[in-house]
Amino acid sequence: MKYCAGTAAVLGLSELELFSKVSEALAASSAKPPVIWLEGQDCAGCTISFAGALNPPASSLILDKLSIRYHETLMAGAGYLAEATYEETVKAGGYVLCVEGSIPTADDRFCMVGGRPFREMVEETGEKAAAIIAVGACAAYGGIPAAGPTGAVGVNKIIKHKPVINLPTCPVHVDHLVGTVLYFLTTGKAPPLDDIGRPKMYFGELIHDNCRRRYYFDNEMFLTDWNDPAQKNWCLYEKGCKGPDTYADCAVRRWNDGQNYCIDCGAGCMGCAEPDFYDGMSPLYTAESERSRNIMARKKAGLIPPLEKKA
Ligand code: SF4
Ligand code: SF4
């Protein structure tokens, strides 16, 4: 249940208590909660992130208990069989709708699935969904496709009359996805969200406030040469890090089963959890962007105080 540390804390439970609560909730349900997973303007990276959770026991428990009825990349069925399953599930309602990828608004023809506009499928499936999850940065806010000509938007710009849970980052963090689904299965509702639809339990703190390079930012020791061993641990601001403007728990949760994450690998944070990723964060690997200049201006004005003073 390591996936659920944040979830347990939000529910006021220990992880062990959460484990039994979820197990009970799932055991009490004779039917597996159905899931429809749509893919629009995406690269399938979030599906890959999700599929990476198939082997650990916690995710196996969840996956064994879910009924994924429709998923264009993972499902074995195809053609009329797949379409019939989709239609049956939509008609019955009560499913968890996961949307991966953005939706074009400039012209429907930018994203058609089986001859239908993807936008229509999102509208249709949204009607009878019990919960709607925008999986990854593209589905949440438009993501990388929003930097192109398709007028790409996130799910909540198409489904406006129901809450949409946004799980940005590029790709989605599997812990965020599994933890959010668990929260919904356990409580029957969405976790507390911030004002842009992200679960507070995962997106409540700045990367910058948990970064191990923070001492060097505070003391203006910025890495300029990756080949200089003396600078190895210095702050990556000059290399375009947007951690001071990015709310996500990557520095604490880390990625790939807790192995590592962007900044500890030597790459600055690209701000992929924020609504204006990708355009608003570019150029990514220099401090020449408006965003980076703004970060430094705030530092100089004392608006990003050193950590020890912050406490
Ligand atoms: S700017 Fe980036 S690398 Fe530097 S302390 Fe902040 S989050 Fe860490
Ligand atoms: S550290 Fe930044 S760029 Fe990396 S995954 Fe987290 S939010 Fe995205």
Tab-separated table of C-alpha atoms and ligand atoms in Angstrom:
chain	number	residue	atom	x	y	z
A	1	MET	CA	0.000	0.000	0.000
A	2	LYS	CA	2.983	2.280	-0.472
A	3	TYR	CA	0.954	3.900	-3.246
A	4	CYS	CA	-1.423	5.272	-0.699
A	5	ALA	CA	0.718	7.135	1.802
A	6	GLY	CA	-0.868	10.453	0.807
A	7	THR	CA	-4.305	8.893	0.534
A	8	ALA	CA	-4.131	7.420	4.031
A	9	ALA	CA	-2.982	10.719	5.502
A	10	VAL	CA	-5.852	12.601	3.887
A	11	LEU	CA	-8.374	10.097	5.187
A	12	GLY	CA	-6.859	10.273	8.664
A	13	LEU	CA	-5.947	6.583	8.576
A	14	SER	CA	-2.750	4.613	8.976
A	15	GLU	CA	-1.647	2.817	5.812
A	16	LEU	CA	-2.590	-0.510	7.431
A	17	GLU	CA	-6.071	0.788	8.235
A	18	LEU	CA	-6.429	2.074	4.696
A	19	PHE	CA	-5.368	-1.313	3.358
A	20	SER	CA	-8.094	-3.133	5.296
A	21	LYS	CA	-10.660	-0.427	4.508
A	22	VAL	CA	-9.974	-0.735	0.787
A	23	SER	CA	-9.943	-4.536	0.944
A	24	GLU	CA	-13.288	-4.504	2.755
A	25	ALA	CA	-14.779	-2.037	0.281
A	26	LEU	CA	-13.639	-4.132	-2.627
A	27	ALA	CA	-14.723	-7.422	-1.067
A	28	ALA	CA	-18.176	-5.994	-0.360
A	29	SER	CA	-18.610	-5.206	-4.008
A	30	SER	CA	-19.530	-8.302	-6.015
A	31	ALA	CA	-19.005	-6.462	-9.304
A	32	LYS	CA	-15.632	-5.057	-10.261
A	33	PRO	CA	-15.805	-1.286	-10.762
A	34	PRO	CA	-15.886	-0.800	-14.536
A	35	VAL	CA	-13.370	1.499	-16.188
A	36	ILE	CA	-13.439	3.150	-19.601
A	37	TRP	CA	-10.054	4.541	-20.654
A	38	LEU	CA	-10.055	6.809	-23.691
A	39	GLU	CA	-7.017	8.034	-25.595
A	40	GLY	CA	-7.079	11.259	-27.593
A	41	GLN	CA	-4.135	13.446	-28.587
A	42	ASP	CA	-1.578	11.455	-26.612
A	43	CYS	CA	1.626	9.448	-26.914
A	44	ALA	CA	0.370	6.538	-24.726
A	45	GLY	CA	3.040	7.461	-22.173
A	46	CYS	CA	0.465	7.518	-19.373
A	47	THR	CA	-0.702	4.038	-20.375
A	48	ILE	CA	2.911	2.890	-20.179
A	49	SER	CA	3.251	4.492	-16.748
A	50	PHE	CA	0.045	2.712	-15.644
A	51	ALA	CA	1.139	-0.622	-17.107
A	52	GLY	CA	4.404	-0.327	-15.184
A	53	ALA	CA	2.406	-0.908	-12.025
A	54	LEU	CA	1.218	-4.371	-13.040
A	55	ASN	CA	3.779	-6.336	-11.052
A	56	PRO	CA	3.878	-4.897	-7.492
A	57	PRO	CA	1.345	-6.617	-5.237
A	58	ALA	CA	-0.533	-3.421	-4.312
A	59	SER	CA	-1.315	-2.494	-7.867
A	60	SER	CA	-2.148	-6.125	-8.696
A	61	LEU	CA	-4.777	-6.010	-5.992
A	62	ILE	CA	-6.317	-2.946	-7.570
A	63	LEU	CA	-6.035	-4.153	-11.124
A	64	ASP	CA	-7.521	-7.532	-10.272
A	65	LYS	CA	-10.465	-5.750	-8.751
A	66	LEU	CA	-11.097	-3.372	-11.637
A	67	SER	CA	-12.845	-4.244	-14.837
A	68	ILE	CA	-11.184	-2.330	-17.632
A	69	ARG	CA	-13.870	-2.550	-20.292
A	70	TYR	CA	-12.360	-0.367	-22.940
A	71	HIS	CA	-8.764	0.712	-23.426
A	72	GLU	CA	-7.591	1.161	-26.989
A	73	THR	CA	-3.965	0.240	-26.250
A	74	LEU	CA	-4.414	-2.539	-23.688
A	75	MET	CA	-7.627	-4.321	-24.671
A	76	ALA	CA	-7.474	-7.631	-26.477
A	77	GLY	CA	-10.728	-7.081	-28.370
A	78	ALA	CA	-10.920	-5.017	-31.531
A	79	GLY	CA	-13.377	-3.786	-34.130
A	80	TYR	CA	-17.109	-4.399	-33.588
A	81	LEU	CA	-16.522	-6.417	-30.405
A	82	ALA	CA	-14.642	-3.530	-28.787
A	83	GLU	CA	-17.257	-1.034	-29.929
A	84	ALA	CA	-20.094	-3.182	-28.571
A	85	THR	CA	-18.392	-3.432	-25.169
A	86	TYR	CA	-17.892	0.328	-25.153
A	87	GLU	CA	-21.549	0.971	-25.988
A	88	GLU	CA	-22.815	-1.508	-23.382
A	89	THR	CA	-20.652	0.028	-20.661
A	90	VAL	CA	-21.638	3.591	-21.545
A	91	LYS	CA	-25.309	2.620	-21.538
A	92	ALA	CA	-25.051	0.983	-18.100
A	93	GLY	CA	-23.204	3.990	-16.583
A	94	GLY	CA	-21.507	4.095	-13.156
A	95	TYR	CA	-17.987	3.568	-14.493
A	96	VAL	CA	-14.726	5.343	-13.768
A	97	LEU	CA	-13.803	7.355	-16.852
A	98	CYS	CA	-10.080	7.832	-17.416
A	99	VAL	CA	-9.116	10.131	-20.263
A	100	GLU	CA	-5.550	10.208	-21.558
A	101	GLY	CA	-4.570	12.879	-24.073
A	102	SER	CA	-6.013	16.245	-24.984
A	103	ILE	CA	-9.055	17.145	-27.058
A	104	PRO	CA	-8.765	19.327	-30.181
A	105	THR	CA	-11.096	22.303	-30.425
A	106	ALA	CA	-9.752	23.927	-33.611
A	107	ASP	CA	-11.194	21.150	-35.776
A	108	ASP	CA	-12.614	17.753	-34.750
A	109	ARG	CA	-10.680	16.090	-37.550
A	110	PHE	CA	-7.433	16.499	-35.604
A	111	CYS	CA	-8.526	13.537	-33.477
A	112	MET	CA	-11.012	10.966	-34.773
A	113	VAL	CA	-11.507	7.504	-33.250
A	114	GLY	CA	-13.350	4.882	-35.297
A	115	GLY	CA	-14.655	7.641	-37.562
A	116	ARG	CA	-16.015	9.710	-34.657
A	117	PRO	CA	-14.674	12.932	-33.199
A	118	PHE	CA	-12.833	12.183	-29.980
A	119	ARG	CA	-14.581	15.220	-28.461
A	120	GLU	CA	-17.944	13.471	-28.880
A	121	MET	CA	-16.680	10.358	-27.105
A	122	VAL	CA	-15.507	12.441	-24.141
A	123	GLU	CA	-18.875	14.198	-23.954
A	124	GLU	CA	-20.775	10.918	-24.265
A	125	THR	CA	-18.787	8.956	-21.688
A	126	GLY	CA	-18.770	11.898	-19.283
A	127	GLU	CA	-22.568	11.836	-18.983
A	128	LYS	CA	-22.945	8.617	-17.001
A	129	ALA	CA	-19.487	8.365	-15.426
A	130	ALA	CA	-19.330	7.961	-11.635
A	131	ALA	CA	-15.903	9.604	-11.574
A	132	ILE	CA	-13.873	11.362	-14.241
A	133	ILE	CA	-10.089	11.344	-14.099
A	134	ALA	CA	-7.922	13.363	-16.492
A	135	VAL	CA	-4.842	11.157	-16.687
A	136	GLY	CA	-1.647	13.117	-17.321
A	137	ALA	CA	-0.793	16.678	-18.352
A	138	CYS	CA	-2.464	16.521	-21.799
A	139	ALA	CA	-5.866	15.411	-20.494
A	140	ALA	CA	-5.652	17.787	-17.531
A	141	TYR	CA	-4.693	21.038	-19.268
A	142	GLY	CA	-3.789	20.368	-22.901
A	143	GLY	CA	-0.113	19.544	-22.264
A	144	ILE	CA	2.331	19.305	-25.155
A	145	PRO	CA	-0.410	19.235	-27.855
A	146	ALA	CA	-1.583	22.647	-26.597
A	147	ALA	CA	1.683	24.040	-27.969
A	148	GLY	CA	0.536	22.993	-31.474
A	149	PRO	CA	-2.192	24.146	-33.875
A	150	THR	CA	-5.049	21.858	-32.781
A	151	GLY	CA	-6.527	24.069	-30.063
A	152	ALA	CA	-5.900	21.228	-27.609
A	153	VAL	CA	-7.650	21.477	-24.241
A	154	GLY	CA	-8.095	19.342	-21.149
A	155	VAL	CA	-11.195	17.324	-20.243
A	156	ASN	CA	-12.686	19.984	-17.968
A	157	LYS	CA	-13.025	22.357	-20.912
A	158	ILE	CA	-15.290	19.787	-22.594
A	159	ILE	CA	-17.121	18.354	-19.554
A	160	LYS	CA	-18.090	21.460	-17.633
A	161	HIS	CA	-21.027	20.319	-15.548
A	162	LYS	CA	-19.238	17.593	-13.530
A	163	PRO	CA	-16.048	17.574	-11.461
A	164	VAL	CA	-12.927	16.336	-13.224
A	165	ILE	CA	-9.992	15.094	-11.162
A	166	ASN	CA	-6.786	16.350	-12.779
A	167	LEU	CA	-3.665	14.216	-12.470
A	168	PRO	CA	-1.080	16.169	-14.438
A	169	THR	CA	2.624	15.359	-14.806
A	170	CYS	CA	3.959	13.977	-18.029
A	171	PRO	CA	3.355	11.065	-17.883
A	172	VAL	CA	0.916	10.488	-15.022
A	173	HIS	CA	2.561	9.183	-11.847
A	174	VAL	CA	1.148	5.711	-11.279
A	175	ASP	CA	0.923	6.291	-7.512
A	176	HIS	CA	-1.269	9.340	-8.139
A	177	LEU	CA	-3.563	7.341	-10.386
A	178	VAL	CA	-3.851	4.251	-8.187
A	179	GLY	CA	-4.167	6.355	-5.025
A	180	THR	CA	-6.941	8.462	-6.557
A	181	VAL	CA	-8.878	5.419	-7.743
A	182	LEU	CA	-8.458	3.884	-4.262
A	183	TYR	CA	-9.716	7.039	-2.647
A	184	PHE	CA	-12.788	6.995	-4.855
A	185	LEU	CA	-13.469	3.293	-4.229
A	186	THR	CA	-13.087	3.745	-0.485
A	187	THR	CA	-15.080	6.943	0.001
A	188	GLY	CA	-17.274	7.161	-3.092
A	189	LYS	CA	-16.054	10.678	-3.794
A	190	ALA	CA	-13.137	12.626	-5.205
A	191	PRO	CA	-10.241	13.520	-2.902
A	192	PRO	CA	-9.977	17.174	-1.843
A	193	LEU	CA	-8.814	19.148	-4.876
A	194	ASP	CA	-6.935	22.411	-5.294
A	195	ASP	CA	-8.384	25.255	-7.342
A	196	ILE	CA	-7.171	23.700	-10.600
A	197	GLY	CA	-8.603	20.261	-9.917
A	198	ARG	CA	-5.501	18.449	-8.597
A	199	PRO	CA	-5.656	16.240	-5.475
A	200	LYS	CA	-4.080	18.271	-2.681
A	201	MET	CA	-2.543	15.111	-1.243
A	202	TYR	CA	-0.211	14.892	-4.260
A	203	PHE	CA	0.062	18.475	-5.472
A	204	GLY	CA	0.055	20.477	-2.247
A	205	GLU	CA	3.745	21.409	-1.991
A	206	LEU	CA	6.339	23.002	-4.224
A	207	ILE	CA	9.074	20.813	-5.674
A	208	HIS	CA	11.455	23.617	-4.666
A	209	ASP	CA	10.583	23.304	-0.962
A	210	ASN	CA	11.548	19.619	-0.887
A	211	CYS	CA	14.535	19.729	-3.237
A	212	ARG	CA	17.898	18.535	-1.947
A	213	ARG	CA	19.601	21.241	-4.043
A	214	ARG	CA	17.714	24.015	-2.243
A	215	TYR	CA	20.703	25.135	-0.123
A	216	TYR	CA	22.522	25.976	-3.362
A	217	PHE	CA	19.585	27.997	-4.721
A	218	ASP	CA	19.406	29.957	-1.494
A	219	ASN	CA	23.148	30.667	-1.761
A	220	GLU	CA	23.071	31.395	-5.508
A	221	MET	CA	25.296	28.503	-6.461
A	222	PHE	CA	23.864	27.575	-9.847
A	223	LEU	CA	25.169	24.710	-11.959
A	224	THR	CA	26.350	25.948	-15.349
A	225	ASP	CA	28.534	23.022	-16.454
A	226	TRP	CA	27.309	19.453	-16.109
A	227	ASN	CA	30.869	18.240	-16.701
A	228	ASP	CA	32.290	20.059	-13.685
A	229	PRO	CA	32.291	17.621	-10.727
A	230	ALA	CA	32.503	20.559	-8.308
A	231	GLN	CA	29.045	21.732	-9.441
A	232	LYS	CA	27.441	18.305	-9.377
A	233	ASN	CA	24.968	19.008	-6.589
A	234	TRP	CA	24.350	22.690	-7.270
A	235	CYS	CA	20.984	24.202	-8.074
A	236	LEU	CA	19.679	23.668	-11.621
A	237	TYR	CA	18.017	27.074	-12.010
A	238	GLU	CA	20.446	28.105	-14.788
A	239	LYS	CA	19.579	24.852	-16.555
A	240	GLY	CA	15.936	25.900	-16.662
A	241	CYS	CA	14.547	24.318	-13.492
A	242	LYS	CA	10.952	25.430	-12.831
A	243	GLY	CA	10.744	23.731	-9.419
A	244	PRO	CA	10.037	27.071	-7.646
A	245	ASP	CA	6.776	27.329	-9.623
A	246	THR	CA	5.714	23.674	-9.646
A	247	TYR	CA	3.424	21.966	-7.170
A	248	ALA	CA	3.945	18.182	-7.091
A	249	ASP	CA	5.396	15.588	-4.718
A	250	CYS	CA	8.099	14.230	-7.058
A	251	ALA	CA	10.948	15.246	-4.720
A	252	VAL	CA	9.418	13.178	-1.924
A	253	ARG	CA	7.605	10.358	-3.734
A	254	ARG	CA	10.139	10.117	-6.576
A	255	TRP	CA	9.475	7.992	-9.691
A	256	ASN	CA	9.929	4.416	-10.874
A	257	ASP	CA	9.115	2.782	-7.581
A	258	GLY	CA	10.912	5.491	-5.617
A	259	GLN	CA	14.157	5.130	-7.545
A	260	ASN	CA	14.810	8.700	-8.634
A	261	TYR	CA	13.293	11.770	-10.253
A	262	CYS	CA	14.201	14.528	-12.697
A	263	ILE	CA	16.232	16.830	-10.437
A	264	ASP	CA	18.229	14.087	-8.734
A	265	CYS	CA	19.103	12.789	-12.213
A	266	GLY	CA	20.584	16.205	-13.051
A	267	ALA	CA	17.694	17.555	-15.158
A	268	GLY	CA	15.734	20.573	-14.048
A	269	CYS	CA	12.004	20.326	-13.332
A	270	MET	CA	10.072	21.175	-16.509
A	271	GLY	CA	6.946	22.116	-14.588
A	272	CYS	CA	4.931	19.295	-16.122
A	273	ALA	CA	2.393	19.408	-13.257
A	274	GLU	CA	1.363	22.980	-14.070
A	275	PRO	CA	-1.397	24.133	-16.458
A	276	ASP	CA	0.906	26.087	-18.801
A	277	PHE	CA	3.288	23.194	-19.437
A	278	TYR	CA	4.714	22.949	-22.179
A	279	ASP	CA	4.555	26.378	-23.789
A	280	GLY	CA	4.703	28.438	-20.611
A	281	MET	CA	7.739	26.519	-19.338
A	282	SER	CA	9.857	26.761	-22.502
A	283	PRO	CA	12.667	26.924	-23.296
A	284	LEU	CA	13.130	24.039	-20.931
A	285	TYR	CA	16.856	23.773	-20.362
A	286	THR	CA	17.952	27.385	-19.985
A	287	ALA	CA	16.984	30.251	-17.685
A	288	GLU	CA	16.029	32.411	-20.666
A	289	SER	CA	12.278	31.990	-20.386
A	290	GLU	CA	9.921	34.602	-19.005
A	291	ARG	CA	9.103	32.121	-16.261
A	292	SER	CA	12.765	31.720	-15.212
A	293	ARG	CA	13.309	35.479	-15.228
A	294	ASN	CA	10.256	35.857	-13.041
A	295	ILE	CA	11.592	33.258	-10.578
A	296	MET	CA	14.890	35.139	-10.259
A	297	ALA	CA	13.141	38.512	-9.910
A	298	ARG	CA	11.093	37.101	-7.028
A	299	LYS	CA	14.207	35.692	-5.400
A	300	LYS	CA	15.979	39.050	-5.638
A	301	ALA	CA	12.910	40.751	-4.160
A	302	GLY	CA	12.991	38.380	-1.177
A	303	LEU	CA	9.756	36.671	-2.215
A	304	ILE	CA	11.408	33.237	-2.249
A	305	PRO	CA	13.109	33.336	1.136
A	306	PRO	CA	15.776	30.792	2.113
A	307	LEU	CA	14.272	27.645	3.576
A	308	GLU	CA	15.641	28.223	7.097
A	309	LYS	CA	14.029	31.679	7.149
A	310	LYS	CA	10.794	30.330	5.766
A	311	ALA	CA	10.242	28.115	8.795
B	1	SF4	S1	15.487	25.730	-8.628
B	1	SF4	FE1	15.158	23.541	-9.026
B	1	SF4	S2	17.135	22.528	-8.575
B	1	SF4	FE2	17.190	24.587	-7.667
B	1	SF4	S3	16.512	24.234	-5.573
B	1	SF4	FE3	14.698	24.825	-6.734
B	1	SF4	S4	13.786	22.903	-7.391
B	1	SF4	FE4	15.888	22.439	-6.736
B	2	SF4	S1	10.079	16.958	-11.189
B	2	SF4	FE1	8.928	18.456	-12.423
B	2	SF4	S2	9.248	17.808	-14.592
B	2	SF4	FE2	9.836	16.084	-13.253
B	2	SF4	S3	7.958	14.834	-13.158
B	2	SF4	FE3	7.948	16.192	-11.357
B	2	SF4	S4	6.747	18.010	-11.991
B	2	SF4	FE4	7.323	16.884	-13.867
